Amino acid sequence: MSAALASRHDASPMVFVSTRDGAEAALHEAIGAGLAPDGGLYVPRAMPSLDRSAFGAADTLADTARRLLTPFFAGDMLAPALDDICRHTFGFDAPLRALDADTHVLELFHGPTAAFKDYGARFLAACMARLPRSDGRRLTILVATSGDTGAAVGAAFHRQPGLRVVILYPDGRVAARQAHQLGCFGDNVQALRVAGSFDDCQRLVKAALVDRDLQSRVPLSSANSISLGRLLPQMAYYAHASLAWWREHDAPMNLVIPTGNLGNGLAALWARAVGMPIGDIRFACNANRTLPAFYTGGPYVPRDAVATLANAMDVGAPSNFERLRALFGSDDAVRADGFAESVDDGEIRDVIRRYASNADELLCPHTATAVRVRERIRLAGDTRPWTVVATAHPAKFDSIVEPLAARSVPVPRALAAMLERGSQAEPLASDADALHRWLNAHP
Ligand SMILES: *Cc1c(COP(=O)(O)O)cnc(C)c1O
C-alpha cells in the first residue's frame, strides 16, 4: 500500500457494525455497550490493511499494539488515549520459547491473574474508565466466567471509580484456586456462584443486557469475550510474535490455540486478516465438540457444555461464532480455512504427565489440549514449525497438574498474593429473574 493511501485510510473513522441487523457504532460506543442492541456482536465494517514494514524490530509489545490498533481507533474519542491504554495493558511480556525442535510456546500467562485474559480485561478497563457517563451513575459490568475471565476482569476493574463488577460463575465447576480468586477482591467487585453451567451464566448475562427495564435502573455493560474491548488487544500478541518470527524466519507463524468461546482464536484470525504474518490457525477444543463437529461438516449446533479438566474452555455455545461467520462470509469458507479438534480428558492427563517427565515442562490443562493437537498435526505428516499458545499458568490448576507431574508447581507472585486474601461469593439460582432481582436489590 502506498504511503498516501495508508494515511488516507488511517484518517477515516472506523465504523463497527452488528453481526445481526448491521446497526452501526463508533468504537467507544461498541466498547461501552458490549452487545449490540439487536443481540449481535460488533465487528469492523471493513478490516483495515496494515503494512508489516511499518512495525519496527525494536518495538515493544505495547508499541506493536498501538500501531496495530491505530486504524481501529481512528476518528474515535478514545484515539488520543490509545498510547496510554496500550502502555497500561501491555506492561508484561508474552514470551515465545522453544518446546522442541519444531514447536514453540507463546506464553500469555504473565499477567496479574496468570491467564491470557489479563490482556483483554486490562485493555477493556482502561477504555471503560475513559468513557463519558452522561448521568454520572455507576456502571455495572456483568461478567460470566468459566474461571479465568472473572478473575482477570475483577483484577482489572478493582477499585476503579464509577465502575462495579458482578461476576457470575458456575458453582462447583471452577478450580479451587480460580474460585478463591473470583471472590477475593471485595470493594466494587462481587462474585455470584450460580447453580448451573457456564453457558447458563452467559445466558443470564445476555438476558440482563437486553432487559430495558433493568437497564433503566441499573446501567449495565458486559466484559465477556463478546466485548470488542477484549478482542482487539488480543490481536496484539499475535501481531508481535508473528512479526518477530517473520523477521527471523521469513515465514508466517502457524498457531494452535486452546479454544472455548473463540475470543482468542478470533483475535488471531483478525490479526492475520489485517496483514500480520500468520499462516495456518488451528483450534484445540476439549470434549465440548460444538466447533469440531461444525468444522467436520456438520451444521453449527450449540449444545450443553460438559465439564472437563480444561474448564475455561467448557463452552457449548461459543459466543464469538457469529464473528467467525461474519469474517468468512459463509460456513464453507470457515471450514475451508482450518479445523477445530477435540481433546478428551484422558489425553489432557497423558500430555501433562508426559511433558512433565520427559521434557520437564509443566503445562496447564488448556495448553495441553493445544500440545496434543500439535502432536496430531505432526503425526499427519506436516513438517512445518508450529507455535502452541499457552493460555494459563499451570499453578492455577495445581490440583490437576501436581498429581500428574508428581511434583509441586511454583506459584507466581501475583497469584500467591491473591490466594492469601479472604474470599466470598453469594449463591444465585440459574434463572434470569434471580439475577434481575439481585441487581435490583444491589443497584
Ligand atoms: C478463556 C480461556 C481459554 C479459551 O479462550 P476463548 O477466548 O474463550 O476461546 C483457554 N484457556 C484458558 C486458560 C482460558 O482462560
Short mmCIF file of C-alpha atoms and ligand atoms in Angstrom, two decimals:
data_model
loop_
_atom_site.label_atom_id
_atom_site.label_comp_id
_atom_site.label_asym_id
_atom_site.label_seq_id
_atom_site.Cartn_x
_atom_site.Cartn_y
_atom_site.Cartn_z
CA MET A 1 0.00 0.00 0.00
CA SER A 2 1.36 3.45 -0.83
CA ALA A 3 2.01 5.92 1.97
CA ALA A 4 -0.68 8.26 0.65
CA LEU A 5 -3.29 5.53 0.59
CA ALA A 6 -2.25 4.31 4.03
CA SER A 7 -2.60 7.70 5.64
CA ARG A 8 -5.93 8.40 4.00
CA HIS A 9 -7.15 5.08 5.33
CA ASP A 10 -5.93 5.87 8.86
CA ALA A 11 -7.77 9.17 8.91
CA SER A 12 -11.25 7.85 8.11
CA PRO A 13 -13.18 6.87 11.25
CA MET A 14 -13.60 3.16 11.79
CA VAL A 15 -17.23 2.03 11.83
CA PHE A 16 -18.34 -1.10 13.68
CA VAL A 17 -21.48 -3.00 12.70
CA SER A 18 -23.58 -5.64 14.42
CA THR A 19 -23.38 -9.18 13.04
CA ARG A 20 -27.21 -9.27 13.01
CA ASP A 21 -29.04 -6.24 11.64
CA GLY A 22 -25.93 -4.26 10.78
CA ALA A 23 -26.58 -1.43 13.28
CA GLU A 24 -23.56 0.87 13.33
CA ALA A 25 -21.49 2.14 16.25
CA ALA A 26 -18.33 4.11 16.82
CA LEU A 27 -15.53 2.31 18.66
CA HIS A 28 -16.29 3.81 22.09
CA GLU A 29 -19.99 3.04 21.70
CA ALA A 30 -19.28 -0.55 20.76
CA ILE A 31 -16.89 -0.97 23.69
CA GLY A 32 -19.29 0.71 26.11
CA ALA A 33 -22.28 -1.40 25.07
CA GLY A 34 -20.68 -4.86 24.94
CA LEU A 35 -23.52 -6.46 23.00
CA ALA A 36 -25.24 -4.64 20.09
CA PRO A 37 -28.87 -3.62 20.78
CA ASP A 38 -30.12 -6.38 18.43
CA GLY A 39 -28.20 -9.01 20.38
CA GLY A 40 -25.46 -9.26 17.73
CA LEU A 41 -21.72 -8.72 18.10
CA TYR A 42 -19.78 -5.73 16.82
CA VAL A 43 -17.27 -6.27 14.02
CA PRO A 44 -15.36 -3.72 11.90
CA ARG A 45 -17.39 -2.84 8.81
CA ALA A 46 -14.19 -3.23 6.82
CA MET A 47 -10.92 -4.70 8.08
CA PRO A 48 -8.06 -2.24 7.80
CA SER A 49 -4.95 -3.36 6.00
CA LEU A 50 -1.61 -2.78 7.72
CA ASP A 51 1.85 -2.62 6.27
CA ARG A 52 4.21 -5.05 8.06
CA SER A 53 7.21 -2.86 7.42
CA ALA A 54 5.62 -0.07 9.48
CA PHE A 55 6.41 -2.16 12.58
CA GLY A 56 9.95 -1.85 13.95
CA ALA A 57 12.20 -4.66 15.13
CA ALA A 58 12.78 -2.74 18.37
CA ASP A 59 9.07 -2.26 19.08
CA THR A 60 7.84 -3.42 22.47
CA LEU A 61 4.58 -5.35 22.75
CA ALA A 62 2.91 -2.05 23.74
CA ASP A 63 4.35 -0.32 20.63
CA THR A 64 3.10 -3.12 18.38
CA ALA A 65 -0.32 -2.90 19.99
CA ARG A 66 -0.52 0.84 19.42
CA ARG A 67 0.48 0.61 15.74
CA LEU A 68 -1.84 -2.32 15.15
CA LEU A 69 -4.84 -0.72 16.83
CA THR A 70 -4.43 2.82 15.49
CA PRO A 71 -6.73 2.24 12.48
CA PHE A 72 -9.38 0.68 14.76
CA PHE A 73 -9.30 3.80 16.96
CA ALA A 74 -9.19 6.24 14.03
CA GLY A 75 -11.60 9.15 14.45
CA ASP A 76 -12.85 7.94 17.84
CA MET A 77 -12.87 9.93 21.08
CA LEU A 78 -10.63 7.20 22.60
CA ALA A 79 -7.94 7.65 19.92
CA PRO A 80 -5.85 10.20 21.86
CA ALA A 81 -5.69 7.76 24.80
CA LEU A 82 -4.62 4.71 22.77
CA ASP A 83 -0.95 5.06 23.63
CA ASP A 84 -1.66 5.24 27.39
CA ILE A 85 -4.16 2.39 27.18
CA CYS A 86 -1.58 0.17 25.45
CA ARG A 87 1.17 1.04 27.90
CA HIS A 88 -1.13 0.20 30.80
CA THR A 89 -2.37 -3.05 29.25
CA PHE A 90 0.86 -4.47 27.88
CA GLY A 91 3.07 -3.95 30.90
CA PHE A 92 4.06 -7.63 30.90
CA ASP A 93 5.52 -9.65 28.06
CA ALA A 94 4.26 -12.60 26.05
CA PRO A 95 7.50 -14.55 25.58
CA LEU A 96 7.99 -17.11 22.83
CA ARG A 97 10.18 -20.07 23.70
CA ALA A 98 11.10 -23.43 22.20
CA LEU A 99 9.26 -26.55 23.33
CA ASP A 100 11.01 -28.94 20.92
CA ALA A 101 12.86 -28.77 17.59
CA ASP A 102 9.88 -27.51 15.61
CA THR A 103 7.44 -26.31 18.25
CA HIS A 104 7.36 -23.04 20.15
CA VAL A 105 5.17 -21.91 23.01
CA LEU A 106 3.71 -18.41 23.16
CA GLU A 107 3.25 -17.76 26.89
CA LEU A 108 0.31 -15.47 27.55
CA PHE A 109 0.09 -16.00 31.31
CA HIS A 110 2.46 -13.46 32.83
CA GLY A 111 -0.24 -11.02 33.94
CA PRO A 112 -1.70 -10.48 37.43
CA THR A 113 -4.13 -13.42 37.31
CA ALA A 114 -1.86 -15.78 35.34
CA ALA A 115 -4.05 -16.26 32.23
CA PHE A 116 -4.17 -14.52 28.82
CA LYS A 117 -7.45 -12.86 29.78
CA ASP A 118 -5.49 -10.25 31.74
CA TYR A 119 -4.64 -8.53 28.45
CA GLY A 120 -8.24 -8.15 27.32
CA ALA A 121 -9.55 -7.25 30.77
CA ARG A 122 -6.93 -4.57 31.39
CA PHE A 123 -7.47 -3.01 27.98
CA LEU A 124 -11.24 -3.02 28.44
CA ALA A 125 -10.96 -1.46 31.91
CA ALA A 126 -8.62 1.25 30.61
CA CYS A 127 -11.12 2.06 27.83
CA MET A 128 -14.18 1.95 30.11
CA ALA A 129 -12.53 4.27 32.62
CA ARG A 130 -12.21 6.87 29.84
CA LEU A 131 -15.78 6.70 28.53
CA PRO A 132 -18.07 9.61 29.38
CA ARG A 133 -21.06 8.67 31.55
CA SER A 134 -23.77 11.22 30.99
CA ASP A 135 -25.87 10.59 34.09
CA GLY A 136 -22.98 10.16 36.48
CA ARG A 137 -24.37 6.83 37.69
CA ARG A 138 -22.16 3.87 38.46
CA LEU A 139 -21.87 1.41 35.58
CA THR A 140 -22.17 -2.29 36.42
CA ILE A 141 -20.04 -4.66 34.38
CA LEU A 142 -21.55 -8.14 34.23
CA VAL A 143 -19.20 -10.99 33.54
CA ALA A 144 -20.00 -14.66 33.08
CA THR A 145 -16.91 -16.74 33.63
CA SER A 146 -15.85 -20.34 33.27
CA GLY A 147 -12.99 -19.47 35.59
CA ASP A 148 -10.34 -17.12 34.27
CA THR A 149 -12.28 -14.20 32.81
CA GLY A 150 -13.88 -13.23 36.10
CA ALA A 151 -10.57 -13.02 37.91
CA ALA A 152 -8.92 -11.02 35.14
CA VAL A 153 -11.85 -8.60 34.96
CA GLY A 154 -12.06 -8.35 38.76
CA ALA A 155 -8.36 -7.53 38.97
CA ALA A 156 -8.53 -5.02 36.11
CA PHE A 157 -11.58 -3.12 37.47
CA HIS A 158 -10.88 -3.43 41.19
CA ARG A 159 -11.34 0.00 42.86
CA GLN A 160 -11.93 1.79 39.53
CA PRO A 161 -14.17 4.75 40.35
CA GLY A 162 -17.65 4.77 38.77
CA LEU A 163 -17.49 1.10 37.86
CA ARG A 164 -18.66 -2.06 39.55
CA VAL A 165 -18.13 -5.69 38.52
CA VAL A 166 -20.55 -8.55 39.15
CA ILE A 167 -19.01 -11.94 38.38
CA LEU A 168 -21.23 -14.98 37.64
CA TYR A 169 -19.53 -18.37 37.74
CA PRO A 170 -20.78 -21.98 37.67
CA ASP A 171 -20.72 -23.19 41.26
CA GLY A 172 -18.51 -26.23 41.71
CA ARG A 173 -17.21 -26.17 38.13
CA VAL A 174 -14.14 -24.00 38.55
CA ALA A 175 -10.84 -24.98 40.16
CA ALA A 176 -10.45 -24.18 43.87
CA ARG A 177 -7.80 -21.54 43.19
CA GLN A 178 -9.97 -19.98 40.48
CA ALA A 179 -12.94 -19.79 42.88
CA HIS A 180 -10.73 -18.23 45.51
CA GLN A 181 -9.52 -15.59 43.06
CA LEU A 182 -13.07 -14.76 41.95
CA GLY A 183 -14.22 -13.97 45.47
CA CYS A 184 -11.06 -12.31 46.78
CA PHE A 185 -11.50 -8.74 45.53
CA GLY A 186 -14.29 -7.18 47.58
CA ASP A 187 -14.97 -3.42 47.29
CA ASN A 188 -16.57 -2.85 43.87
CA VAL A 189 -16.17 -6.48 42.72
CA GLN A 190 -18.82 -9.03 43.76
CA ALA A 191 -18.95 -12.75 42.94
CA LEU A 192 -22.14 -14.79 42.45
CA ARG A 193 -21.89 -18.57 42.31
CA VAL A 194 -24.62 -19.80 40.00
CA ALA A 195 -26.32 -23.19 40.33
CA GLY A 196 -25.69 -24.07 36.68
CA SER A 197 -23.13 -24.29 33.88
CA PHE A 198 -21.02 -21.59 32.29
CA ASP A 199 -23.49 -21.40 29.40
CA ASP A 200 -26.24 -20.71 31.96
CA CYS A 201 -24.16 -17.85 33.38
CA GLN A 202 -23.63 -16.49 29.89
CA ARG A 203 -27.37 -16.73 29.18
CA LEU A 204 -28.21 -14.78 32.35
CA VAL A 205 -25.79 -12.02 31.40
CA LYS A 206 -27.17 -11.75 27.86
CA ALA A 207 -30.74 -11.60 29.20
CA ALA A 208 -29.85 -8.84 31.65
CA LEU A 209 -28.11 -6.79 28.96
CA VAL A 210 -31.22 -6.68 26.77
CA ASP A 211 -33.59 -6.11 29.73
CA ARG A 212 -34.55 -2.44 29.19
CA ASP A 213 -36.47 -2.19 32.44
CA LEU A 214 -33.48 -3.39 34.44
CA GLN A 215 -31.04 -1.23 32.45
CA SER A 216 -33.07 1.90 33.28
CA ARG A 217 -32.49 1.29 36.99
CA VAL A 218 -29.07 -0.37 36.92
CA PRO A 219 -26.91 0.72 33.96
CA LEU A 220 -25.23 -2.42 32.67
CA SER A 221 -22.46 -3.45 30.34
CA SER A 222 -20.55 -6.67 29.91
CA ALA A 223 -16.97 -7.81 29.91
CA ASN A 224 -17.35 -11.15 28.20
CA SER A 225 -15.31 -12.25 25.24
CA ILE A 226 -18.12 -10.80 23.12
CA SER A 227 -16.73 -7.41 24.13
CA LEU A 228 -14.78 -5.66 21.41
CA GLY A 229 -12.62 -4.10 24.11
CA ARG A 230 -11.25 -7.54 24.93
CA LEU A 231 -10.88 -8.86 21.41
CA LEU A 232 -8.89 -6.00 19.92
CA PRO A 233 -5.95 -6.14 22.37
CA GLN A 234 -5.73 -9.91 21.96
CA MET A 235 -4.69 -9.32 18.35
CA ALA A 236 -1.58 -7.55 19.61
CA TYR A 237 0.39 -10.51 20.98
CA TYR A 238 -0.23 -12.46 17.79
CA ALA A 239 0.95 -9.48 15.75
CA HIS A 240 4.03 -9.03 17.93
CA ALA A 241 5.04 -12.70 17.99
CA SER A 242 4.36 -13.32 14.29
CA LEU A 243 6.28 -10.21 13.19
CA ALA A 244 9.31 -11.31 15.23
CA TRP A 245 9.03 -14.82 13.78
CA TRP A 246 8.70 -13.48 10.25
CA ARG A 247 11.76 -11.24 10.62
CA GLU A 248 13.79 -14.19 11.85
CA HIS A 249 12.48 -16.98 9.60
CA ASP A 250 10.99 -15.11 6.67
CA ALA A 251 7.91 -17.31 7.07
CA PRO A 252 4.49 -16.93 8.64
CA MET A 253 3.76 -18.29 12.10
CA ASN A 254 1.37 -21.26 12.36
CA LEU A 255 -0.72 -21.37 15.52
CA VAL A 256 -2.59 -23.92 17.62
CA ILE A 257 -4.92 -22.10 20.02
CA PRO A 258 -6.80 -23.58 23.01
CA THR A 259 -10.38 -22.56 22.32
CA GLY A 260 -13.64 -22.15 24.20
CA ASN A 261 -15.61 -19.02 23.37
CA LEU A 262 -13.39 -18.41 20.36
CA GLY A 263 -12.25 -14.97 21.53
CA ASN A 264 -8.55 -15.72 21.50
CA GLY A 265 -8.84 -17.67 18.25
CA LEU A 266 -10.82 -14.94 16.56
CA ALA A 267 -8.21 -12.36 17.59
CA ALA A 268 -5.58 -14.42 15.73
CA LEU A 269 -7.81 -14.57 12.64
CA TRP A 270 -8.34 -10.80 12.78
CA ALA A 271 -4.60 -10.22 13.20
CA ARG A 272 -3.99 -12.28 10.09
CA ALA A 273 -6.81 -10.50 8.23
CA VAL A 274 -5.18 -7.10 8.75
CA GLY A 275 -1.95 -8.42 7.25
CA MET A 276 0.10 -9.88 10.08
CA PRO A 277 2.38 -12.78 9.04
CA ILE A 278 0.27 -15.59 10.47
CA GLY A 279 -0.14 -18.80 8.47
CA ASP A 280 -2.46 -21.62 9.47
CA ILE A 281 -4.58 -21.33 12.60
CA ARG A 282 -5.97 -24.45 14.32
CA PHE A 283 -8.31 -24.58 17.28
CA ALA A 284 -7.84 -27.07 20.10
CA CYS A 285 -11.08 -27.78 22.00
CA ASN A 286 -11.71 -30.05 24.94
CA ALA A 287 -14.53 -32.63 24.98
CA ASN A 288 -17.02 -29.87 24.11
CA ARG A 289 -17.43 -30.67 20.44
CA THR A 290 -19.55 -27.85 19.03
CA LEU A 291 -16.73 -26.41 16.92
CA PRO A 292 -15.06 -29.72 15.95
CA ALA A 293 -18.43 -31.07 14.76
CA PHE A 294 -19.04 -27.90 12.74
CA TYR A 295 -15.60 -27.99 11.12
CA THR A 296 -16.04 -31.59 10.01
CA GLY A 297 -19.05 -30.55 8.00
CA GLY A 298 -21.97 -30.62 10.41
CA PRO A 299 -24.27 -27.66 10.97
CA TYR A 300 -23.48 -25.28 13.82
CA VAL A 301 -25.43 -26.73 16.74
CA PRO A 302 -24.86 -25.26 20.20
CA ARG A 303 -25.06 -27.94 22.88
CA ASP A 304 -24.92 -28.18 26.64
CA ALA A 305 -21.44 -27.72 28.00
CA VAL A 306 -19.78 -30.73 29.59
CA ALA A 307 -17.31 -30.34 32.44
CA THR A 308 -13.67 -31.12 31.60
CA LEU A 309 -10.19 -30.65 33.08
CA ALA A 310 -9.72 -27.62 30.80
CA ASN A 311 -12.65 -25.84 32.44
CA ALA A 312 -12.10 -22.37 30.98
CA MET A 313 -12.97 -23.99 27.65
CA ASP A 314 -16.17 -25.72 28.87
CA VAL A 315 -18.32 -23.96 26.33
CA GLY A 316 -21.12 -25.49 24.29
CA ALA A 317 -22.19 -22.30 22.51
CA PRO A 318 -19.02 -20.37 21.60
CA SER A 319 -20.10 -16.75 21.85
CA ASN A 320 -17.84 -15.47 19.06
CA PHE A 321 -19.14 -17.88 16.45
CA GLU A 322 -21.18 -15.10 14.83
CA ARG A 323 -17.99 -13.15 14.31
CA LEU A 324 -16.31 -16.16 12.73
CA ARG A 325 -19.15 -16.45 10.21
CA ALA A 326 -19.08 -12.70 9.59
CA LEU A 327 -15.33 -12.78 8.90
CA PHE A 328 -15.51 -15.54 6.29
CA GLY A 329 -18.97 -14.86 4.88
CA SER A 330 -20.11 -18.50 4.71
CA ASP A 331 -19.84 -21.73 6.70
CA ASP A 332 -17.97 -23.42 3.86
CA ALA A 333 -15.41 -20.64 3.76
CA VAL A 334 -14.88 -21.02 7.52
CA ARG A 335 -14.33 -24.77 7.12
CA ALA A 336 -12.01 -24.37 4.15
CA ASP A 337 -9.67 -22.25 6.26
CA GLY A 338 -8.90 -24.69 9.05
CA PHE A 339 -10.23 -27.05 11.66
CA ALA A 340 -11.03 -27.45 15.33
CA GLU A 341 -10.17 -30.69 17.11
CA SER A 342 -11.43 -32.17 20.31
CA VAL A 343 -9.05 -33.46 23.01
CA ASP A 344 -10.53 -35.51 25.83
CA ASP A 345 -9.57 -35.56 29.50
CA GLY A 346 -7.58 -38.79 29.14
CA GLU A 347 -5.37 -37.16 26.51
CA ILE A 348 -5.02 -34.00 28.59
CA ARG A 349 -3.76 -36.08 31.53
CA ASP A 350 -1.43 -38.02 29.26
CA VAL A 351 0.10 -34.86 27.79
CA ILE A 352 0.61 -33.22 31.20
CA ARG A 353 2.22 -36.40 32.57
CA ARG A 354 4.48 -37.00 29.55
CA TYR A 355 5.75 -33.44 29.23
CA ALA A 356 6.43 -33.21 32.96
CA SER A 357 8.51 -36.36 32.97
CA ASN A 358 10.16 -36.29 29.51
CA ALA A 359 10.66 -32.60 28.91
CA ASP A 360 10.50 -31.06 32.38
CA GLU A 361 7.59 -28.95 31.15
CA LEU A 362 4.60 -28.08 33.30
CA LEU A 363 1.50 -27.41 31.19
CA CYS A 364 -1.92 -26.20 32.25
CA PRO A 365 -4.81 -28.41 31.05
CA HIS A 366 -5.85 -25.85 28.39
CA THR A 367 -2.37 -25.56 26.96
CA ALA A 368 -2.20 -29.38 27.00
CA THR A 369 -5.10 -29.56 24.50
CA ALA A 370 -3.14 -27.44 22.06
CA VAL A 371 0.02 -29.50 22.58
CA ARG A 372 -1.99 -32.64 21.76
CA VAL A 373 -3.39 -31.10 18.56
CA ARG A 374 0.12 -30.02 17.62
CA GLU A 375 1.25 -33.66 18.03
CA ARG A 376 -1.57 -34.83 15.79
CA ILE A 377 -0.55 -32.32 13.13
CA ARG A 378 2.95 -33.80 13.16
CA LEU A 379 1.57 -37.35 13.06
CA ALA A 380 -0.44 -36.38 9.97
CA GLY A 381 2.87 -35.68 8.18
CA ASP A 382 3.04 -31.87 8.49
CA THR A 383 6.74 -31.00 8.96
CA ARG A 384 6.34 -27.23 9.36
CA PRO A 385 7.11 -25.46 12.63
CA TRP A 386 4.08 -24.64 14.79
CA THR A 387 3.52 -22.41 17.78
CA VAL A 388 1.31 -23.57 20.61
CA VAL A 389 -0.45 -20.90 22.64
CA ALA A 390 -0.11 -21.28 26.43
CA THR A 391 -3.20 -19.65 27.89
CA ALA A 392 -2.74 -20.12 31.65
CA HIS A 393 -0.02 -20.78 34.19
CA PRO A 394 -0.09 -24.39 35.48
CA ALA A 395 -0.13 -23.14 39.10
CA LYS A 396 -3.76 -22.05 38.61
CA PHE A 397 -4.65 -25.71 38.13
CA ASP A 398 -2.40 -27.22 40.79
CA SER A 399 -4.99 -29.81 41.85
CA ILE A 400 -4.89 -31.29 38.32
CA VAL A 401 -1.27 -30.71 37.35
CA GLU A 402 0.59 -31.63 40.55
CA PRO A 403 -0.59 -35.25 40.88
CA LEU A 404 0.15 -35.89 37.18
CA ALA A 405 3.52 -34.17 37.22
CA ALA A 406 4.34 -35.77 40.60
CA ARG A 407 5.75 -32.52 41.95
CA SER A 408 4.62 -29.12 43.11
CA VAL A 409 4.14 -26.21 40.74
CA PRO A 410 5.82 -22.95 41.78
CA VAL A 411 3.20 -20.20 42.23
CA PRO A 412 3.78 -16.83 40.51
CA ARG A 413 3.99 -13.96 42.99
CA ALA A 414 0.80 -12.12 41.95
CA LEU A 415 -1.24 -15.31 42.17
CA ALA A 416 0.20 -16.11 45.61
CA ALA A 417 -0.80 -12.65 46.86
CA MET A 418 -4.42 -13.22 45.75
CA LEU A 419 -4.56 -16.63 47.40
CA GLU A 420 -3.57 -15.06 50.72
CA ARG A 421 -6.63 -12.79 50.76
CA GLY A 422 -10.06 -13.85 52.07
CA SER A 423 -12.73 -14.86 49.57
CA GLN A 424 -16.52 -14.88 49.39
CA ALA A 425 -19.32 -15.47 46.87
CA GLU A 426 -23.13 -15.35 47.13
CA PRO A 427 -25.27 -18.19 45.72
CA LEU A 428 -27.66 -17.43 42.82
CA ALA A 429 -30.32 -19.58 41.12
CA SER A 430 -29.76 -20.22 37.43
CA ASP A 431 -32.54 -18.03 36.03
CA ALA A 432 -32.76 -14.56 34.59
CA ASP A 433 -35.34 -13.40 37.16
CA ALA A 434 -33.00 -14.25 40.01
CA LEU A 435 -30.28 -12.06 38.52
CA HIS A 436 -32.83 -9.31 37.79
CA ARG A 437 -33.94 -9.38 41.45
CA TRP A 438 -30.36 -9.44 42.76
CA LEU A 439 -29.34 -6.43 40.68
CA ASN A 440 -32.47 -4.52 41.72
CA ALA A 441 -31.65 -5.22 45.34
CA HIS A 442 -28.00 -4.19 44.85
CA PRO A 443 -28.26 -1.24 42.44
C1 LIG B 1 -10.68 -18.45 28.41
C2 LIG B 1 -9.61 -19.46 28.28
C3 LIG B 1 -9.46 -20.23 27.12
C4 LIG B 1 -10.42 -20.12 25.97
O1 LIG B 1 -10.34 -18.87 25.34
P1 LIG B 1 -11.55 -18.35 24.43
O2 LIG B 1 -11.18 -16.98 24.05
O3 LIG B 1 -12.79 -18.42 25.26
O4 LIG B 1 -11.63 -19.29 23.27
C5 LIG B 1 -8.41 -21.10 27.04
N1 LIG B 1 -7.55 -21.26 28.07
C6 LIG B 1 -7.65 -20.54 29.20
C7 LIG B 1 -6.67 -20.77 30.29
C8 LIG B 1 -8.68 -19.61 29.35
O5 LIG B 1 -8.77 -18.92 30.49
#
